[in-house]
Amino acid sequence: VQEEHSVPIVAFRAAFAGGLRFETTMNNGLTSLLARTMTRGTTSIDAEQISHLVDRLAGSMSAMAGRSSMTLRGDFLSKYFKDGSELFADVLLHPAFSDGEFKREKMLQLHDIAARDDRPSSVVFDLFAKTLYATHPYRLSSLGEKQSVSNIQAADLHDYHGRFLNPADMTLAVVGDVETDEVLAYAEKYFSAKSEPSTSVAAIAAEPPWNGARRAERHLAKA
């Protein structure tokens, strides 16, 4: 917790081990799909209600899948700390991954994959990773591939959430116009009753030794 009372805003960040580091070629893109779907409804309120509530709190909320982490972010006016913190905890603990939202976000992610070649920066980044790493998960694309994302089901998101987004494995940061005691009471109320740390990091085989320079090329059908 860091108190900063000069601006009437509070920022929440909850981070977990996850992301590409926890993916394989079979489920590549899973963490990105979970991040897209996580804020699209909980077991008590749907995506539209969350959107209206976030607007009413003059805030924002999003999830992000990284290379070694999964993060939930929330920012609100500090006068709405109670409502904002409750919404943040609800999204973190009880995402619904409803059938409609899951199918919608999965379709959008597949569209992003199909359009990936339209962004040269993405093409070169993915090509670099696949050339630099031979076996490490970092060789995979954060968006995933068409086949791997097509195979992901809503049950896979529920399973991942249950395994890796355990509050006992969480790092929580709250910064802004808040009182430390209030934040600690909030964390105790919503997150202390959960299970013991459970994240198990799969072993990664050592990369094969270098045997000379590596070179890769892709030629796009573009002017």
Short mmCIF file of C-alpha atoms in Angstrom, two decimals:
data_model
loop_
_atom_site.label_atom_id
_atom_site.label_comp_id
_atom_site.label_asym_id
_atom_site.label_seq_id
_atom_site.Cartn_x
_atom_site.Cartn_y
_atom_site.Cartn_z
CA VAL A 1 0.00 0.00 0.00
CA GLN A 2 1.25 3.48 -0.83
CA GLU A 3 -0.71 6.51 0.27
CA GLU A 4 -0.67 9.42 -2.16
CA HIS A 5 -3.26 12.05 -1.26
CA SER A 6 -2.38 14.74 -3.82
CA VAL A 7 -4.85 13.37 -6.39
CA PRO A 8 -8.28 11.83 -5.53
CA ILE A 9 -7.62 8.56 -7.37
CA VAL A 10 -6.91 5.00 -6.24
CA ALA A 11 -5.27 2.29 -8.37
CA PHE A 12 -5.52 -1.47 -7.75
CA ARG A 13 -3.15 -4.03 -9.28
CA ALA A 14 -3.37 -7.78 -8.63
CA ALA A 15 -0.61 -9.87 -10.19
CA PHE A 16 -0.19 -13.63 -10.48
CA ALA A 17 2.43 -15.89 -12.02
CA GLY A 18 1.09 -16.94 -15.40
CA GLY A 19 1.09 -15.89 -19.04
CA LEU A 20 3.17 -17.49 -21.78
CA ARG A 21 5.43 -19.12 -19.20
CA PHE A 22 2.51 -21.41 -18.31
CA GLU A 23 1.34 -22.19 -21.86
CA THR A 24 2.10 -24.93 -24.37
CA THR A 25 1.59 -25.29 -28.10
CA MET A 26 -1.72 -27.03 -27.31
CA ASN A 27 -3.26 -24.14 -25.33
CA ASN A 28 -1.27 -21.16 -26.64
CA GLY A 29 -3.41 -18.03 -26.36
CA LEU A 30 -5.32 -19.24 -23.29
CA THR A 31 -4.07 -16.51 -20.95
CA SER A 32 -4.87 -13.77 -23.46
CA LEU A 33 -8.37 -15.15 -23.92
CA LEU A 34 -8.84 -15.33 -20.15
CA ALA A 35 -7.71 -11.70 -19.82
CA ARG A 36 -10.18 -10.62 -22.50
CA THR A 37 -13.06 -12.51 -20.88
CA MET A 38 -12.34 -12.03 -17.18
CA THR A 39 -13.90 -8.56 -16.92
CA ARG A 40 -16.91 -9.51 -19.08
CA GLY A 41 -19.19 -10.54 -16.25
CA THR A 42 -19.18 -12.24 -12.86
CA THR A 43 -21.51 -14.76 -11.29
CA SER A 44 -23.61 -11.85 -9.94
CA ILE A 45 -23.45 -9.12 -12.63
CA ASP A 46 -23.07 -9.24 -16.42
CA ALA A 47 -20.68 -7.38 -18.72
CA GLU A 48 -23.09 -4.49 -19.38
CA GLN A 49 -23.67 -3.95 -15.66
CA ILE A 50 -19.92 -3.94 -15.03
CA SER A 51 -19.43 -1.38 -17.80
CA HIS A 52 -22.11 0.92 -16.37
CA LEU A 53 -20.76 0.52 -12.84
CA VAL A 54 -17.19 1.31 -13.90
CA ASP A 55 -18.47 4.42 -15.70
CA ARG A 56 -20.42 5.49 -12.61
CA LEU A 57 -17.29 5.13 -10.52
CA ALA A 58 -15.36 7.26 -13.07
CA GLY A 59 -12.90 4.42 -13.42
CA SER A 60 -11.47 1.71 -15.63
CA MET A 61 -10.87 -2.02 -15.30
CA SER A 62 -8.91 -4.44 -17.45
CA ALA A 63 -6.90 -7.64 -17.31
CA MET A 64 -3.60 -8.26 -19.03
CA ALA A 65 -1.68 -11.41 -19.96
CA GLY A 66 2.08 -11.04 -19.96
CA ARG A 67 5.00 -13.34 -20.63
CA SER A 68 5.34 -14.47 -17.01
CA SER A 69 2.33 -12.92 -15.33
CA MET A 70 -1.41 -12.31 -15.33
CA THR A 71 -2.65 -8.97 -14.01
CA LEU A 72 -5.99 -7.37 -13.11
CA ARG A 73 -6.04 -3.58 -13.07
CA GLY A 74 -8.62 -1.20 -11.64
CA ASP A 75 -8.58 2.60 -11.25
CA PHE A 76 -11.31 4.64 -9.56
CA LEU A 77 -11.98 7.97 -7.93
CA SER A 78 -10.99 7.50 -4.30
CA LYS A 79 -14.39 8.63 -3.02
CA TYR A 80 -15.72 5.41 -4.58
CA PHE A 81 -13.15 3.20 -2.84
CA LYS A 82 -15.78 0.93 -1.28
CA ASP A 83 -17.75 0.25 -4.47
CA GLY A 84 -14.63 0.10 -6.63
CA SER A 85 -12.81 -2.31 -4.34
CA GLU A 86 -15.87 -4.57 -4.10
CA LEU A 87 -16.16 -4.69 -7.89
CA PHE A 88 -12.45 -5.42 -8.20
CA ALA A 89 -12.73 -8.34 -5.77
CA ASP A 90 -15.85 -9.69 -7.49
CA VAL A 91 -14.17 -9.69 -10.92
CA LEU A 92 -11.04 -11.27 -9.47
CA LEU A 93 -12.76 -14.01 -7.48
CA HIS A 94 -15.94 -14.78 -9.43
CA PRO A 95 -15.56 -14.34 -13.21
CA ALA A 96 -18.45 -16.04 -15.01
CA PHE A 97 -16.84 -16.83 -18.39
CA SER A 98 -20.40 -16.98 -19.70
CA ASP A 99 -21.00 -18.84 -22.94
CA GLY A 100 -21.96 -15.72 -24.91
CA GLU A 101 -19.04 -13.59 -23.74
CA PHE A 102 -16.59 -16.48 -24.16
CA LYS A 103 -17.65 -17.10 -27.77
CA ARG A 104 -17.55 -13.38 -28.57
CA GLU A 105 -14.06 -12.81 -27.17
CA LYS A 106 -12.76 -16.03 -28.73
CA MET A 107 -14.01 -14.91 -32.13
CA LEU A 108 -12.38 -11.48 -31.70
CA GLN A 109 -9.08 -13.09 -30.72
CA LEU A 110 -9.20 -15.33 -33.79
CA HIS A 111 -9.82 -12.21 -35.89
CA ASP A 112 -6.78 -10.56 -34.29
CA ILE A 113 -4.70 -13.64 -35.13
CA ALA A 114 -5.91 -13.55 -38.74
CA ALA A 115 -4.98 -9.85 -38.97
CA ARG A 116 -1.58 -10.30 -37.32
CA ASP A 117 0.29 -10.11 -40.65
CA ASP A 118 -1.11 -6.60 -41.12
CA ARG A 119 1.17 -5.36 -38.31
CA PRO A 120 4.85 -5.68 -39.30
CA SER A 121 5.97 -5.01 -35.73
CA SER A 122 3.99 -8.03 -34.52
CA VAL A 123 5.33 -10.18 -37.34
CA VAL A 124 8.94 -9.36 -36.59
CA PHE A 125 8.50 -9.79 -32.82
CA ASP A 126 6.94 -13.24 -33.23
CA LEU A 127 9.58 -14.27 -35.76
CA PHE A 128 12.34 -13.11 -33.43
CA ALA A 129 10.92 -15.11 -30.49
CA LYS A 130 10.50 -18.28 -32.57
CA THR A 131 14.09 -17.94 -33.80
CA LEU A 132 15.71 -17.05 -30.49
CA TYR A 133 13.99 -19.81 -28.47
CA ALA A 134 13.82 -23.43 -29.59
CA THR A 135 11.84 -24.96 -26.70
CA HIS A 136 11.06 -22.24 -24.14
CA PRO A 137 7.42 -21.06 -23.96
CA TYR A 138 8.58 -17.52 -24.78
CA ARG A 139 8.83 -18.70 -28.40
CA LEU A 140 5.02 -18.73 -28.51
CA SER A 141 2.84 -15.82 -29.60
CA SER A 142 0.89 -14.05 -26.86
CA LEU A 143 -2.25 -14.16 -29.04
CA GLY A 144 -1.85 -17.86 -29.75
CA GLU A 145 -2.38 -19.64 -33.03
CA LYS A 146 -5.61 -20.32 -34.90
CA GLN A 147 -5.64 -24.03 -34.04
CA SER A 148 -4.73 -23.67 -30.37
CA VAL A 149 -7.26 -20.88 -29.70
CA SER A 150 -9.98 -22.73 -31.64
CA ASN A 151 -9.53 -25.69 -29.30
CA ILE A 152 -9.93 -23.66 -26.08
CA GLN A 153 -13.23 -24.12 -24.26
CA ALA A 154 -14.84 -22.08 -21.47
CA ALA A 155 -14.06 -24.94 -19.06
CA ASP A 156 -10.36 -24.34 -19.75
CA LEU A 157 -10.69 -20.76 -18.50
CA HIS A 158 -12.46 -21.93 -15.34
CA ASP A 159 -9.71 -24.49 -14.76
CA TYR A 160 -6.91 -21.97 -15.31
CA HIS A 161 -8.60 -19.43 -13.03
CA GLY A 162 -9.00 -22.01 -10.28
CA ARG A 163 -5.41 -23.22 -10.56
CA PHE A 164 -3.44 -20.03 -11.03
CA LEU A 165 -5.52 -17.05 -9.88
CA ASN A 166 -5.60 -18.10 -6.25
CA PRO A 167 -5.41 -15.02 -3.97
CA ALA A 168 -2.89 -16.90 -1.82
CA ASP A 169 -0.51 -16.64 -4.80
CA MET A 170 -1.35 -12.98 -5.48
CA THR A 171 0.66 -9.81 -5.16
CA LEU A 172 -1.75 -6.93 -4.50
CA ALA A 173 -0.74 -3.28 -4.81
CA VAL A 174 -3.02 -0.36 -3.94
CA VAL A 175 -1.77 3.18 -4.48
CA GLY A 176 -3.50 6.52 -4.17
CA ASP A 177 -5.78 8.59 -1.99
CA VAL A 178 -6.47 5.83 0.52
CA GLU A 179 -5.84 4.96 4.15
CA THR A 180 -3.58 1.96 4.73
CA ASP A 181 -5.81 0.49 7.45
CA GLU A 182 -8.82 0.65 5.11
CA VAL A 183 -6.93 -1.21 2.37
CA LEU A 184 -5.67 -3.88 4.79
CA ALA A 185 -9.20 -4.42 6.10
CA TYR A 186 -10.44 -4.80 2.51
CA ALA A 187 -7.74 -7.36 1.68
CA GLU A 188 -8.46 -9.28 4.87
CA LYS A 189 -12.20 -9.35 4.16
CA TYR A 190 -12.06 -10.57 0.56
CA PHE A 191 -8.84 -12.52 0.20
CA SER A 192 -7.70 -13.96 3.54
CA ALA A 193 -10.11 -16.92 3.62
CA LYS A 194 -8.73 -18.52 0.48
CA SER A 195 -6.54 -21.60 0.31
CA GLU A 196 -2.82 -21.97 0.76
CA PRO A 197 -0.48 -21.05 -2.12
CA SER A 198 -0.99 -23.51 -4.94
CA THR A 199 0.88 -22.32 -8.03
CA SER A 200 3.20 -24.99 -9.34
CA VAL A 201 5.56 -23.84 -12.05
CA ALA A 202 6.16 -26.50 -14.68
CA ALA A 203 9.79 -27.31 -15.35
CA ILE A 204 11.15 -26.04 -18.64
CA ALA A 205 13.72 -28.02 -20.55
CA ALA A 206 17.05 -26.32 -21.11
CA GLU A 207 17.47 -24.64 -24.46
CA PRO A 208 19.74 -26.52 -26.88
CA PRO A 209 23.23 -25.03 -27.14
CA TRP A 210 23.96 -22.46 -29.81
CA ASN A 211 25.64 -23.88 -32.90
CA GLY A 212 26.09 -20.66 -34.80
CA ALA A 213 24.06 -17.65 -35.83
CA ARG A 214 20.35 -18.15 -36.43
CA ARG A 215 18.57 -16.41 -39.27
CA ALA A 216 14.91 -16.36 -40.24
CA GLU A 217 13.00 -14.51 -42.91
CA ARG A 218 9.37 -13.95 -43.79
CA HIS A 219 8.24 -12.29 -46.95
CA LEU A 220 4.81 -10.65 -46.77
CA ALA A 221 2.71 -10.00 -49.83
CA LYS A 222 2.83 -6.25 -49.36
CA ALA A 223 4.08 -3.27 -51.29
#
